[in-house]
Amino acid sequence: MPLETILLITFGGVLTGIIGALFGIGGGVFFIPFLVLLLDIPMHQAIATSLVAVIATSSAAASVNIERRFTNIRLGVLLETATTVGAVLGGMTANILSEDVLSRLFGGLLFFVAILMASRLRQRESSTPETPPAQGGKLGASYYDPALQEEVRYDVRRVPAGLGVSFFAGNVSGLLGVGGGIIKVPAMTLLCGLPMKAAAATSNFMIGVTALASVFIYFAHGHVHAVVTGAGVVGVLGGSLLGTYLSGRLHGKLIIGLFVVILITVAIEMFLQS
């Protein structure tokens, strides 16, 4: 493989790490189109590379977010039980479907998530919950937000619904190689009542385990390319550290707005490609 291509993969990994750490989505929504559209890497190989990169993103960002108290560890462990089962099933399904079908599924999913997250912009990040918790109050937590300069407290609502969506998110992760965060982050903000930063940090804590549950299936089918994966992971680790640093200093609504723009742009590109 040419050196220029390896450097491009590493650069894409840096951007992926920043996006993954900021939004808690693993960065697959960027890395997969980057590999497929710009470098003409086969879809299944790109998904496998993205899953390994997701594991690297989660490892780099999790410790910092836990130290800042952004991560809700109890909620993350609970939801991950459902996500892991879905991830194994998704990884098995992906090797049956064609690349065009996977691309269309990916694009449609991104449009749907962008609409959900755009609705979140109308809500205010606040230290006071908008509605009383219906259930799951014991999973509530708090953290200091440097951007708001205040302590943010929240309760966790609709835990059973969160478990159901987490199972679906795991299936999406194994199927499309995106870590499941693009589903879990909106679910935790819109269904469970978490602020954006807490949802992103908790998702980052979870996505490494989710990706690990399905990446071995791609490895068994020969889709993990050592050079491509190695170059991507090196870039992702550096980008994840930078993204984690930025996440503590940006306002939650700005992060959501950037998230929506990225999702819509990538969704259009994937539909055009398929």
GROMACS .gro file of C-alpha atoms in nm:
model
  274
    1MET     CA    1   0.000   0.000   0.000
    2PRO     CA    2   0.143   0.347  -0.096
    3LEU     CA    3   0.273   0.567   0.184
    4GLU     CA    4   0.038   0.847   0.078
    5THR     CA    5  -0.262   0.621   0.134
    6ILE     CA    6  -0.136   0.517   0.477
    7LEU     CA    7  -0.090   0.883   0.576
    8LEU     CA    8  -0.442   0.965   0.453
    9ILE     CA    9  -0.584   0.681   0.662
   10THR     CA   10  -0.397   0.811   0.966
   11PHE     CA   11  -0.528   1.164   0.903
   12GLY     CA   12  -0.879   1.025   0.871
   13GLY     CA   13  -0.823   0.843   1.198
   14VAL     CA   14  -0.732   1.170   1.372
   15LEU     CA   15  -1.055   1.333   1.255
   16THR     CA   16  -1.246   1.019   1.351
   17GLY     CA   17  -1.099   1.024   1.701
   18ILE     CA   18  -1.197   1.389   1.752
   19ILE     CA   19  -1.553   1.326   1.630
   20GLY     CA   20  -1.585   1.008   1.833
   21ALA     CA   21  -1.467   1.166   2.158
   22LEU     CA   22  -1.685   1.477   2.113
   23PHE     CA   23  -2.007   1.300   2.024
   24GLY     CA   24  -1.968   0.958   2.186
   25ILE     CA   25  -2.036   0.780   1.857
   26GLY     CA   26  -1.704   0.608   1.794
   27GLY     CA   27  -1.640   0.811   1.479
   28GLY     CA   28  -1.759   0.537   1.243
   29VAL     CA   29  -2.008   0.774   1.082
   30PHE     CA   30  -1.707   0.963   0.947
   31PHE     CA   31  -1.439   0.696   0.913
   32ILE     CA   32  -1.640   0.448   0.705
   33PRO     CA   33  -1.738   0.703   0.434
   34PHE     CA   34  -1.381   0.838   0.442
   35LEU     CA   35  -1.239   0.493   0.367
   36VAL     CA   36  -1.507   0.395   0.115
   37LEU     CA   37  -1.561   0.720  -0.076
   38LEU     CA   38  -1.211   0.869  -0.079
   39LEU     CA   39  -0.984   0.563  -0.066
   40ASP     CA   40  -1.208   0.308  -0.240
   41ILE     CA   41  -1.170   0.051   0.039
   42PRO     CA   42  -1.437  -0.226   0.030
   43MET     CA   43  -1.734  -0.164   0.258
   44HIS     CA   44  -1.693  -0.473   0.475
   45GLN     CA   45  -1.322  -0.400   0.527
   46ALA     CA   46  -1.403  -0.038   0.614
   47ILE     CA   47  -1.658  -0.154   0.871
   48ALA     CA   48  -1.405  -0.391   1.029
   49THR     CA   49  -1.144  -0.112   1.044
   50SER     CA   50  -1.400   0.123   1.199
   51LEU     CA   51  -1.488  -0.128   1.470
   52VAL     CA   52  -1.123  -0.158   1.574
   53ALA     CA   53  -1.098   0.224   1.569
   54VAL     CA   54  -1.408   0.243   1.792
   55ILE     CA   55  -1.232   0.027   2.050
   56ALA     CA   56  -0.933   0.264   2.040
   57THR     CA   57  -1.158   0.572   2.075
   58SER     CA   58  -1.336   0.426   2.374
   59SER     CA   59  -1.010   0.329   2.544
   60ALA     CA   60  -0.856   0.674   2.498
   61ALA     CA   61  -1.156   0.881   2.608
   62ALA     CA   62  -1.313   0.671   2.884
   63SER     CA   63  -1.061   0.736   3.162
   64VAL     CA   64  -1.068   1.115   3.115
   65ASN     CA   65  -1.449   1.131   3.105
   66ILE     CA   66  -1.476   0.916   3.419
   67GLU     CA   67  -1.236   1.146   3.602
   68ARG     CA   68  -1.449   1.447   3.504
   69ARG     CA   69  -1.763   1.262   3.624
   70PHE     CA   70  -1.923   1.304   3.279
   71THR     CA   71  -1.970   0.925   3.252
   72ASN     CA   72  -2.267   0.756   3.419
   73ILE     CA   73  -2.098   0.422   3.484
   74ARG     CA   74  -2.400   0.250   3.642
   75LEU     CA   75  -2.625   0.335   3.349
   76GLY     CA   76  -2.356   0.241   3.097
   77VAL     CA   77  -2.303  -0.106   3.246
   78LEU     CA   78  -2.680  -0.167   3.255
   79LEU     CA   79  -2.744  -0.065   2.893
   80GLU     CA   80  -2.436  -0.248   2.765
   81THR     CA   81  -2.585  -0.586   2.859
   82ALA     CA   82  -2.851  -0.538   2.591
   83THR     CA   83  -2.613  -0.373   2.344
   84THR     CA   84  -2.362  -0.660   2.342
   85VAL     CA   85  -2.625  -0.917   2.246
   86GLY     CA   86  -2.742  -0.695   1.961
   87ALA     CA   87  -2.385  -0.641   1.841
   88VAL     CA   88  -2.317  -1.014   1.797
   89LEU     CA   89  -2.638  -1.060   1.596
   90GLY     CA   90  -2.559  -0.754   1.382
   91GLY     CA   91  -2.210  -0.877   1.300
   92MET     CA   92  -2.351  -1.209   1.181
   93THR     CA   93  -2.610  -1.035   0.962
   94ALA     CA   94  -2.365  -0.794   0.797
   95ASN     CA   95  -2.174  -1.066   0.614
   96ILE     CA   96  -2.495  -1.174   0.439
   97LEU     CA   97  -2.589  -0.832   0.297
   98SER     CA   98  -2.433  -0.660  -0.008
   99GLU     CA   99  -2.227  -0.340   0.008
  100ASP     CA  100  -2.498  -0.132  -0.164
  101VAL     CA  101  -2.761  -0.247   0.086
  102LEU     CA  102  -2.530  -0.164   0.377
  103SER     CA  103  -2.460   0.183   0.232
  104ARG     CA  104  -2.831   0.260   0.192
  105LEU     CA  105  -2.908   0.137   0.543
  106PHE     CA  106  -2.626   0.353   0.676
  107GLY     CA  107  -2.748   0.666   0.496
  108GLY     CA  108  -3.110   0.620   0.602
  109LEU     CA  109  -3.008   0.566   0.962
  110LEU     CA  110  -2.803   0.886   0.967
  111PHE     CA  111  -3.094   1.094   0.835
  112PHE     CA  112  -3.321   0.955   1.105
  113VAL     CA  113  -3.073   1.025   1.384
  114ALA     CA  114  -3.007   1.379   1.252
  115ILE     CA  115  -3.378   1.461   1.279
  116LEU     CA  116  -3.389   1.330   1.636
  117MET     CA  117  -3.084   1.526   1.744
  118ALA     CA  118  -3.203   1.848   1.574
  119SER     CA  119  -3.509   1.838   1.800
  120ARG     CA  120  -3.271   1.838   2.099
  121LEU     CA  121  -3.148   2.187   2.007
  122ARG     CA  122  -3.477   2.332   2.132
  123GLN     CA  123  -3.410   2.199   2.480
  124ARG     CA  124  -3.191   2.373   2.735
  125GLU     CA  125  -2.893   2.217   2.907
  126SER     CA  126  -2.976   2.284   3.269
  127SER     CA  127  -2.894   2.180   3.622
  128THR     CA  128  -3.268   2.131   3.680
  129PRO     CA  129  -3.443   1.837   3.515
  130GLU     CA  130  -3.720   1.941   3.273
  131THR     CA  131  -3.965   1.679   3.402
  132PRO     CA  132  -3.976   1.464   3.715
  133PRO     CA  133  -3.811   1.127   3.670
  134ALA     CA  134  -4.060   0.851   3.596
  135GLN     CA  135  -3.819   0.578   3.695
  136GLY     CA  136  -3.447   0.511   3.720
  137GLY     CA  137  -3.387   0.797   3.963
  138LYS     CA  138  -3.123   0.593   4.143
  139LEU     CA  139  -2.916   0.605   3.824
  140GLY     CA  140  -2.909   0.985   3.827
  141ALA     CA  141  -2.580   1.172   3.866
  142SER     CA  142  -2.415   1.513   3.843
  143TYR     CA  143  -2.102   1.674   3.701
  144TYR     CA  144  -1.944   2.016   3.675
  145ASP     CA  145  -1.969   2.166   3.325
  146PRO     CA  146  -1.686   2.419   3.260
  147ALA     CA  147  -1.873   2.565   2.960
  148LEU     CA  148  -2.186   2.639   3.167
  149GLN     CA  149  -1.981   2.708   3.482
  150GLU     CA  150  -2.230   2.521   3.694
  151GLU     CA  151  -2.304   2.181   3.841
  152VAL     CA  152  -2.541   1.986   3.615
  153ARG     CA  153  -2.772   1.737   3.788
  154TYR     CA  154  -3.003   1.493   3.613
  155ASP     CA  155  -3.216   1.185   3.672
  156VAL     CA  156  -3.246   0.885   3.443
  157ARG     CA  157  -3.593   0.812   3.303
  158ARG     CA  158  -3.748   0.534   3.091
  159VAL     CA  159  -3.483   0.271   3.167
  160PRO     CA  160  -3.672  -0.019   2.997
  161ALA     CA  161  -3.705   0.186   2.677
  162GLY     CA  162  -3.333   0.264   2.698
  163LEU     CA  163  -3.255  -0.108   2.720
  164GLY     CA  164  -3.466  -0.178   2.409
  165VAL     CA  165  -3.297   0.094   2.209
  166SER     CA  166  -2.955  -0.025   2.331
  167PHE     CA  167  -3.023  -0.370   2.188
  168PHE     CA  168  -3.106  -0.208   1.853
  169ALA     CA  169  -2.794   0.011   1.881
  170GLY     CA  170  -2.578  -0.297   1.931
  171ASN     CA  171  -2.730  -0.455   1.622
  172VAL     CA  172  -2.655  -0.138   1.424
  173SER     CA  173  -2.297  -0.142   1.554
  174GLY     CA  174  -2.232  -0.496   1.440
  175LEU     CA  175  -2.415  -0.439   1.110
  176LEU     CA  176  -2.261  -0.105   1.010
  177GLY     CA  177  -1.945  -0.073   1.222
  178VAL     CA  178  -2.041   0.258   1.382
  179GLY     CA  179  -2.015   0.164   1.750
  180GLY     CA  180  -2.388   0.208   1.814
  181GLY     CA  181  -2.330   0.553   1.961
  182ILE     CA  182  -2.530   0.726   1.688
  183ILE     CA  183  -2.835   0.551   1.835
  184LYS     CA  184  -2.739   0.541   2.203
  185VAL     CA  185  -2.654   0.911   2.236
  186PRO     CA  186  -2.993   1.032   2.102
  187ALA     CA  187  -3.168   0.763   2.308
  188MET     CA  188  -2.997   0.871   2.630
  189THR     CA  189  -3.071   1.240   2.567
  190LEU     CA  190  -3.425   1.213   2.429
  191LEU     CA  191  -3.556   0.905   2.615
  192CYS     CA  192  -3.353   0.883   2.934
  193GLY     CA  193  -3.308   1.255   3.001
  194LEU     CA  194  -2.927   1.279   3.008
  195PRO     CA  195  -2.752   1.605   2.910
  196MET     CA  196  -2.555   1.581   2.586
  197LYS     CA  197  -2.213   1.567   2.753
  198ALA     CA  198  -2.318   1.291   2.993
  199ALA     CA  199  -2.475   1.092   2.709
  200ALA     CA  200  -2.165   1.126   2.490
  201ALA     CA  201  -1.928   1.028   2.771
  202THR     CA  202  -2.143   0.730   2.876
  203SER     CA  203  -2.167   0.618   2.514
  204ASN     CA  204  -1.788   0.642   2.478
  205PHE     CA  205  -1.758   0.422   2.786
  206MET     CA  206  -1.987   0.160   2.625
  207ILE     CA  207  -1.892   0.153   2.257
  208GLY     CA  208  -1.558  -0.024   2.300
  209VAL     CA  209  -1.728  -0.331   2.448
  210THR     CA  210  -1.999  -0.315   2.180
  211ALA     CA  211  -1.743  -0.308   1.899
  212LEU     CA  212  -1.537  -0.587   2.054
  213ALA     CA  213  -1.845  -0.810   2.060
  214SER     CA  214  -1.873  -0.808   1.680
  215VAL     CA  215  -1.525  -0.731   1.542
  216PHE     CA  216  -1.411  -1.092   1.583
  217ILE     CA  217  -1.677  -1.196   1.329
  218TYR     CA  218  -1.526  -0.964   1.067
  219PHE     CA  219  -1.180  -1.094   1.157
  220ALA     CA  220  -1.297  -1.451   1.099
  221HIS     CA  221  -1.421  -1.352   0.752
  222GLY     CA  222  -1.085  -1.192   0.663
  223HIS     CA  223  -1.206  -0.830   0.657
  224VAL     CA  224  -0.947  -0.692   0.904
  225HIS     CA  225  -0.654  -0.550   0.700
  226ALA     CA  226  -0.348  -0.508   0.922
  227VAL     CA  227  -0.199  -0.197   0.751
  228VAL     CA  228  -0.528  -0.012   0.710
  229THR     CA  229  -0.636  -0.092   1.066
  230GLY     CA  230  -0.298  -0.004   1.218
  231ALA     CA  231  -0.278   0.333   1.043
  232GLY     CA  232  -0.635   0.414   1.143
  233VAL     CA  233  -0.588   0.325   1.508
  234VAL     CA  234  -0.273   0.539   1.542
  235GLY     CA  235  -0.465   0.841   1.414
  236VAL     CA  236  -0.774   0.765   1.622
  237LEU     CA  237  -0.580   0.750   1.949
  238GLY     CA  238  -0.432   1.097   1.893
  239GLY     CA  239  -0.762   1.243   1.779
  240SER     CA  240  -0.950   1.094   2.073
  241LEU     CA  241  -0.726   1.268   2.324
  242LEU     CA  242  -0.778   1.602   2.146
  243GLY     CA  243  -1.153   1.548   2.119
  244THR     CA  244  -1.179   1.463   2.488
  245TYR     CA  245  -0.997   1.786   2.574
  246LEU     CA  246  -1.234   1.991   2.357
  247SER     CA  247  -1.551   1.822   2.486
  248GLY     CA  248  -1.512   1.972   2.831
  249ARG     CA  249  -1.488   2.325   2.692
  250LEU     CA  250  -1.761   2.337   2.427
  251HIS     CA  251  -2.127   2.411   2.497
  252GLY     CA  252  -2.361   2.113   2.469
  253LYS     CA  253  -2.581   2.278   2.204
  254LEU     CA  254  -2.280   2.352   1.984
  255ILE     CA  255  -2.182   1.986   2.002
  256ILE     CA  256  -2.536   1.881   1.903
  257GLY     CA  257  -2.543   2.126   1.612
  258LEU     CA  258  -2.212   1.999   1.476
  259PHE     CA  259  -2.335   1.643   1.523
  260VAL     CA  260  -2.645   1.707   1.308
  261VAL     CA  261  -2.444   1.872   1.027
  262ILE     CA  262  -2.199   1.581   1.012
  263LEU     CA  263  -2.476   1.321   1.004
  264ILE     CA  264  -2.669   1.487   0.720
  265THR     CA  265  -2.356   1.544   0.510
  266VAL     CA  266  -2.237   1.187   0.543
  267ALA     CA  267  -2.586   1.045   0.481
  268ILE     CA  268  -2.610   1.229   0.148
  269GLU     CA  269  -2.267   1.106   0.041
  270MET     CA  270  -2.351   0.745   0.125
  271PHE     CA  271  -2.676   0.755  -0.073
  272LEU     CA  272  -2.494   0.902  -0.374
  273GLN     CA  273  -2.228   0.634  -0.351
  274SER     CA  274  -2.479   0.346  -0.333
   0.00000   0.00000   0.00000
